[in-house]
Amino acid sequence: MSELPAALEEAVSFDDKGLVCAVAQQHDSGEVLMVAWMNRDALAETLASGQVCYWSRSRGKLWRKGESSGQTQKLIELSVDCDGDTLLLRVDQKGVACHTGRRSCFYRAVAEDGSLKEVLPVVTDPSKLYGA
Amino acid sequence: MSELPAALEEAVSFDDKGLVCAVAQQHDSGEVLMVAWMNRDALAETLASGQVCYWSRSRGKLWRKGESSGQTQKLIELSVDCDGDTLLLRVDQKGVACHTGRRSCFYRAVAEDGSLKEVLPVVTDPSKLYGA
């Protein structure tokens, strides 16, 4: 188990479930790829390994991004917001961030008429990400 | 009180406190400015008015971004992530997003030695944002 650097231990406010919100952004294009959660161990591992690791709330365990899909996130820079309850991860995303096979999870935008339209294409067949 | 469009009512998963996470991004530069929360009313008002309104968890009331500082966010595009628990707001930020007078709230980054370094300057004196 990795230790959290003292400066982060002080700066980051984990919530009552021990989690902090994390926004992943492609470092060069600026695309916001996804938002997920980290606990202390996930954050420490991410900093130690340079590969992004979240906490899966649904599975209740560490989620090494890309461990089953191969769509890993290499950490470029990690920053903390003013009140310490959100992290910004500048990453280099391999392939696609979204389990639907789209580059970003934010692929549905509100149209003028209030409906949702898809604004990002599927670039990788999800069945190829997770096998048969 | 504004109504939420039916497509959003269906797509957005509010948490057990009735909130959904919202990431604000400057629409042209790609800067991630801040992360805050919206309840149903804040989201409906944002869509109806075109000016971003959050829910302040600390104050327990609607937070019309810029209402006291003048640093408003005009909504350009609102998108929903794959599981509906986070929104991405592409905005046009007037002035600075952070109450510290920095453009973005994510102004502290982890350095090689594990310390936090300031990576964004104060561009507006905070005392000028909130008066004497």
Tab-separated table of C-alpha atoms in Angstrom:
chain	number	residue	atom	x	y	z
A	1	MET	CA	0.000	0.000	0.000
A	2	SER	CA	1.390	3.382	-1.019
A	3	GLU	CA	1.491	6.361	1.324
A	4	LEU	CA	-0.178	9.620	0.357
A	5	PRO	CA	2.262	12.561	0.205
A	6	ALA	CA	1.822	14.762	3.294
A	7	ALA	CA	0.827	17.809	1.235
A	8	LEU	CA	-2.082	15.880	-0.297
A	9	GLU	CA	-3.073	14.340	3.015
A	10	GLU	CA	-3.495	17.903	4.213
A	11	ALA	CA	-5.080	19.393	1.083
A	12	VAL	CA	-7.599	16.733	0.070
A	13	SER	CA	-10.958	16.543	1.825
A	14	PHE	CA	-12.329	13.031	1.571
A	15	ASP	CA	-16.100	12.876	2.078
A	16	ASP	CA	-17.984	10.875	4.715
A	17	LYS	CA	-17.495	7.769	2.551
A	18	GLY	CA	-13.749	8.416	2.288
A	19	LEU	CA	-14.007	9.489	-1.361
A	20	VAL	CA	-12.967	12.455	-3.459
A	21	CYS	CA	-14.342	13.343	-6.884
A	22	ALA	CA	-11.888	13.111	-9.799
A	23	VAL	CA	-12.250	14.654	-13.257
A	24	ALA	CA	-10.133	13.113	-16.018
A	25	GLN	CA	-9.121	15.409	-18.848
A	26	GLN	CA	-7.038	14.566	-21.908
A	27	HIS	CA	-3.918	16.641	-21.299
A	28	ASP	CA	-3.355	17.939	-24.825
A	29	SER	CA	-6.805	18.207	-26.437
A	30	GLY	CA	-8.590	19.361	-23.271
A	31	GLU	CA	-11.424	16.823	-23.687
A	32	VAL	CA	-13.190	16.075	-20.410
A	33	LEU	CA	-13.207	12.289	-20.535
A	34	MET	CA	-14.999	11.106	-17.405
A	35	VAL	CA	-15.666	11.750	-13.740
A	36	ALA	CA	-15.140	9.064	-11.117
A	37	TRP	CA	-14.139	8.719	-7.463
A	38	MET	CA	-10.965	7.944	-5.561
A	39	ASN	CA	-10.346	6.841	-2.020
A	40	ARG	CA	-7.026	7.381	-0.233
A	41	ASP	CA	-5.552	4.124	-1.564
A	42	ALA	CA	-6.601	4.828	-5.162
A	43	LEU	CA	-5.053	8.281	-5.023
A	44	ALA	CA	-1.832	7.015	-3.458
A	45	GLU	CA	-1.546	4.213	-6.016
A	46	THR	CA	-2.176	6.622	-8.905
A	47	LEU	CA	0.615	8.912	-7.745
A	48	ALA	CA	3.006	6.047	-7.083
A	49	SER	CA	2.378	4.154	-10.327
A	50	GLY	CA	1.590	6.982	-12.743
A	51	GLN	CA	-1.403	4.990	-13.996
A	52	VAL	CA	-4.855	6.172	-12.914
A	53	CYS	CA	-6.677	4.043	-10.359
A	54	TYR	CA	-10.171	4.919	-9.114
A	55	TRP	CA	-12.469	3.483	-6.468
A	56	SER	CA	-15.461	1.722	-7.997
A	57	ARG	CA	-18.491	2.612	-5.907
A	58	SER	CA	-20.627	-0.044	-7.612
A	59	ARG	CA	-18.083	-2.847	-7.182
A	60	GLY	CA	-16.681	-1.624	-3.872
A	61	LYS	CA	-13.058	-2.091	-4.883
A	62	LEU	CA	-10.078	-0.416	-6.513
A	63	TRP	CA	-10.628	0.128	-10.217
A	64	ARG	CA	-7.406	0.222	-12.187
A	65	LYS	CA	-8.718	2.055	-15.212
A	66	GLY	CA	-8.234	-0.142	-18.269
A	67	GLU	CA	-7.523	-3.331	-16.313
A	68	SER	CA	-10.122	-5.252	-18.328
A	69	SER	CA	-10.522	-3.024	-21.405
A	70	GLY	CA	-6.881	-2.046	-21.971
A	71	GLN	CA	-8.004	1.620	-22.170
A	72	THR	CA	-5.577	2.913	-19.565
A	73	GLN	CA	-4.967	6.464	-18.389
A	74	LYS	CA	-1.403	7.619	-17.876
A	75	LEU	CA	-1.208	10.431	-15.343
A	76	ILE	CA	0.386	13.632	-16.621
A	77	GLU	CA	-0.586	16.078	-13.839
A	78	LEU	CA	-2.800	15.934	-10.768
A	79	SER	CA	-4.262	19.092	-9.290
A	80	VAL	CA	-6.505	19.872	-6.336
A	81	ASP	CA	-9.283	22.444	-6.235
A	82	CYS	CA	-9.546	25.337	-3.800
A	83	ASP	CA	-11.617	23.502	-1.200
A	84	GLY	CA	-9.896	20.142	-1.700
A	85	ASP	CA	-12.974	18.113	-2.564
A	86	THR	CA	-12.221	17.571	-6.259
A	87	LEU	CA	-9.157	16.461	-8.174
A	88	LEU	CA	-8.321	17.213	-11.785
A	89	LEU	CA	-6.325	14.492	-13.515
A	90	ARG	CA	-4.610	15.487	-16.717
A	91	VAL	CA	-4.075	12.162	-18.431
A	92	ASP	CA	-3.057	10.519	-21.640
A	93	GLN	CA	-6.032	8.301	-22.445
A	94	LYS	CA	-5.283	5.177	-24.430
A	95	GLY	CA	-8.180	4.552	-26.804
A	96	VAL	CA	-11.559	5.430	-25.330
A	97	ALA	CA	-12.566	6.456	-21.808
A	98	CYS	CA	-16.225	5.377	-22.001
A	99	HIS	CA	-17.437	1.785	-21.702
A	100	THR	CA	-19.797	2.528	-24.611
A	101	GLY	CA	-16.759	2.814	-26.892
A	102	ARG	CA	-16.849	6.585	-27.111
A	103	ARG	CA	-13.856	8.759	-26.406
A	104	SER	CA	-15.640	10.574	-23.532
A	105	CYS	CA	-18.534	9.626	-21.260
A	106	PHE	CA	-20.158	13.012	-22.007
A	107	TYR	CA	-21.624	12.056	-25.367
A	108	ARG	CA	-25.211	13.281	-24.917
A	109	ALA	CA	-25.923	17.015	-25.107
A	110	VAL	CA	-29.138	18.939	-24.593
A	111	ALA	CA	-30.566	20.191	-27.906
A	112	GLU	CA	-32.607	23.384	-28.433
A	113	ASP	CA	-35.876	21.460	-28.043
A	114	GLY	CA	-34.793	19.938	-24.703
A	115	SER	CA	-34.086	16.497	-26.151
A	116	LEU	CA	-30.705	14.789	-25.820
A	117	LYS	CA	-28.655	14.287	-28.950
A	118	GLU	CA	-25.561	12.145	-29.319
A	119	VAL	CA	-22.579	14.359	-30.033
A	120	LEU	CA	-19.776	11.778	-30.004
A	121	PRO	CA	-19.505	8.671	-32.172
A	122	VAL	CA	-18.748	5.123	-31.063
A	123	VAL	CA	-15.151	4.681	-32.153
A	124	THR	CA	-14.497	1.228	-30.694
A	125	ASP	CA	-16.986	-1.632	-30.601
A	126	PRO	CA	-17.643	-2.217	-26.864
A	127	SER	CA	-17.646	-5.981	-27.447
A	128	LYS	CA	-14.008	-5.623	-28.504
A	129	LEU	CA	-13.218	-3.790	-25.255
A	130	TYR	CA	-14.556	-6.402	-22.902
A	131	GLY	CA	-14.339	-9.603	-24.956
A	132	ALA	CA	-17.105	-12.047	-25.808
B	1	MET	CA	-39.909	27.343	-10.923
B	2	SER	CA	-38.799	25.926	-14.267
B	3	GLU	CA	-39.600	22.384	-15.380
B	4	LEU	CA	-36.836	19.978	-16.315
B	5	PRO	CA	-37.070	18.737	-19.924
B	6	ALA	CA	-38.408	15.159	-19.977
B	7	ALA	CA	-35.250	13.778	-21.612
B	8	LEU	CA	-33.138	15.099	-18.737
B	9	GLU	CA	-35.597	13.975	-16.107
B	10	GLU	CA	-35.053	10.501	-17.525
B	11	ALA	CA	-31.291	10.697	-18.127
B	12	VAL	CA	-30.030	12.382	-14.957
B	13	SER	CA	-29.523	10.341	-11.799
B	14	PHE	CA	-29.765	12.614	-8.782
B	15	ASP	CA	-28.102	11.139	-5.702
B	16	ASP	CA	-29.718	10.438	-2.332
B	17	LYS	CA	-29.412	14.144	-1.504
B	18	GLY	CA	-31.094	15.111	-4.794
B	19	LEU	CA	-27.835	16.365	-6.300
B	20	VAL	CA	-25.816	15.753	-9.438
B	21	CYS	CA	-22.155	16.646	-9.942
B	22	ALA	CA	-21.417	19.357	-12.526
B	23	VAL	CA	-18.067	20.120	-14.170
B	24	ALA	CA	-17.700	23.592	-15.691
B	25	GLN	CA	-15.342	23.911	-18.640
B	26	GLN	CA	-14.487	27.033	-20.624
B	27	HIS	CA	-15.990	26.202	-24.006
B	28	ASP	CA	-13.196	27.501	-26.237
B	29	SER	CA	-9.954	27.070	-24.273
B	30	GLY	CA	-10.946	23.764	-22.667
B	31	GLU	CA	-9.901	24.908	-19.161
B	32	VAL	CA	-11.652	22.951	-16.415
B	33	LEU	CA	-12.835	25.803	-14.215
B	34	MET	CA	-14.599	24.229	-11.249
B	35	VAL	CA	-16.774	21.385	-10.037
B	36	ALA	CA	-19.970	21.994	-8.093
B	37	TRP	CA	-23.414	20.455	-7.555
B	38	MET	CA	-26.891	21.001	-8.941
B	39	ASN	CA	-30.267	19.946	-7.710
B	40	ARG	CA	-33.293	19.629	-10.009
B	41	ASP	CA	-34.238	23.308	-9.609
B	42	ALA	CA	-30.692	24.546	-10.297
B	43	LEU	CA	-30.482	22.446	-13.447
B	44	ALA	CA	-33.912	23.569	-14.674
B	45	GLU	CA	-33.088	27.215	-14.012
B	46	THR	CA	-29.725	26.917	-15.789
B	47	LEU	CA	-31.382	25.504	-18.896
B	48	ALA	CA	-34.215	28.037	-18.832
B	49	SER	CA	-32.051	31.112	-18.211
B	50	GLY	CA	-28.831	30.179	-19.995
B	51	GLN	CA	-26.872	31.350	-16.927
B	52	VAL	CA	-25.363	28.686	-14.697
B	53	CYS	CA	-26.993	28.128	-11.321
B	54	TYR	CA	-25.671	25.579	-8.822
B	55	TRP	CA	-26.861	24.293	-5.459
B	56	SER	CA	-24.652	25.472	-2.621
B	57	ARG	CA	-24.237	22.562	-0.227
B	58	SER	CA	-22.656	24.792	2.423
B	59	ARG	CA	-25.358	27.463	2.270
B	60	GLY	CA	-28.243	25.096	1.457
B	61	LYS	CA	-29.655	27.287	-1.299
B	62	LEU	CA	-29.529	28.019	-5.004
B	63	TRP	CA	-26.232	29.585	-6.015
B	64	ARG	CA	-26.524	31.767	-9.081
B	65	LYS	CA	-22.844	31.749	-10.054
B	66	GLY	CA	-21.586	35.325	-10.044
B	67	GLU	CA	-24.539	36.758	-8.137
B	68	SER	CA	-22.229	38.459	-5.657
B	69	SER	CA	-18.911	38.498	-7.560
B	70	GLY	CA	-20.191	39.332	-11.054
B	71	GLN	CA	-18.164	36.382	-12.391
B	72	THR	CA	-21.059	34.725	-14.216
B	73	GLN	CA	-21.058	31.634	-16.403
B	74	LYS	CA	-23.060	31.691	-19.614
B	75	LEU	CA	-24.114	28.207	-20.657
B	76	ILE	CA	-22.952	27.140	-24.117
B	77	GLU	CA	-23.680	23.390	-23.989
B	78	LEU	CA	-24.791	20.948	-21.318
B	79	SER	CA	-24.022	17.263	-21.628
B	80	VAL	CA	-24.730	14.179	-19.511
B	81	ASP	CA	-22.376	11.293	-18.904
B	82	CYS	CA	-23.077	7.643	-19.673
B	83	ASP	CA	-24.519	6.763	-16.282
B	84	GLY	CA	-26.250	10.107	-15.749
B	85	ASP	CA	-24.569	11.066	-12.486
B	86	THR	CA	-22.371	13.876	-13.831
B	87	LEU	CA	-23.011	16.879	-16.061
B	88	LEU	CA	-20.507	18.722	-18.207
B	89	LEU	CA	-21.248	22.415	-18.626
B	90	ARG	CA	-19.443	24.137	-21.452
B	91	VAL	CA	-19.589	27.759	-20.425
B	92	ASP	CA	-18.298	31.197	-21.180
B	93	GLN	CA	-16.777	32.289	-17.865
B	94	LYS	CA	-16.770	35.998	-17.200
B	95	GLY	CA	-13.561	36.850	-15.348
B	96	VAL	CA	-12.482	34.196	-12.882
B	97	ALA	CA	-14.218	31.051	-11.681
B	98	CYS	CA	-12.406	30.710	-8.350
B	99	HIS	CA	-13.185	32.766	-5.246
B	100	THR	CA	-9.412	33.111	-4.764
B	101	GLY	CA	-9.284	35.277	-7.892
B	102	ARG	CA	-7.792	32.589	-10.102
B	103	ARG	CA	-9.247	31.600	-13.415
B	104	SER	CA	-9.809	27.981	-12.275
B	105	CYS	CA	-10.219	26.366	-8.864
B	106	PHE	CA	-7.594	23.752	-9.830
B	107	TYR	CA	-4.566	25.905	-9.164
B	108	ARG	CA	-2.464	23.536	-7.033
B	109	ALA	CA	-0.648	20.667	-8.743
B	110	VAL	CA	1.418	17.852	-7.298
B	111	ALA	CA	5.139	18.369	-7.931
B	112	GLU	CA	7.766	15.643	-8.410
B	113	ASP	CA	8.644	15.704	-4.715
B	114	GLY	CA	5.009	15.253	-3.625
B	115	SER	CA	4.528	18.866	-2.592
B	116	LEU	CA	1.804	21.090	-4.041
B	117	LYS	CA	2.848	23.986	-6.223
B	118	GLU	CA	0.668	26.830	-7.420
B	119	VAL	CA	0.282	26.632	-11.179
B	120	LEU	CA	-2.199	29.463	-11.772
B	121	PRO	CA	-1.763	33.116	-10.802
B	122	VAL	CA	-4.237	35.328	-8.975
B	123	VAL	CA	-5.578	37.523	-11.771
B	124	THR	CA	-8.218	39.427	-9.804
B	125	ASP	CA	-7.877	40.632	-6.223
B	126	PRO	CA	-10.518	38.658	-4.276
B	127	SER	CA	-11.374	41.770	-2.252
B	128	LYS	CA	-12.459	43.359	-5.535
B	129	LEU	CA	-14.752	40.408	-6.242
B	130	TYR	CA	-16.673	40.510	-3.014
B	131	GLY	CA	-16.362	44.129	-1.930
B	132	ALA	CA	-15.027	45.520	1.286
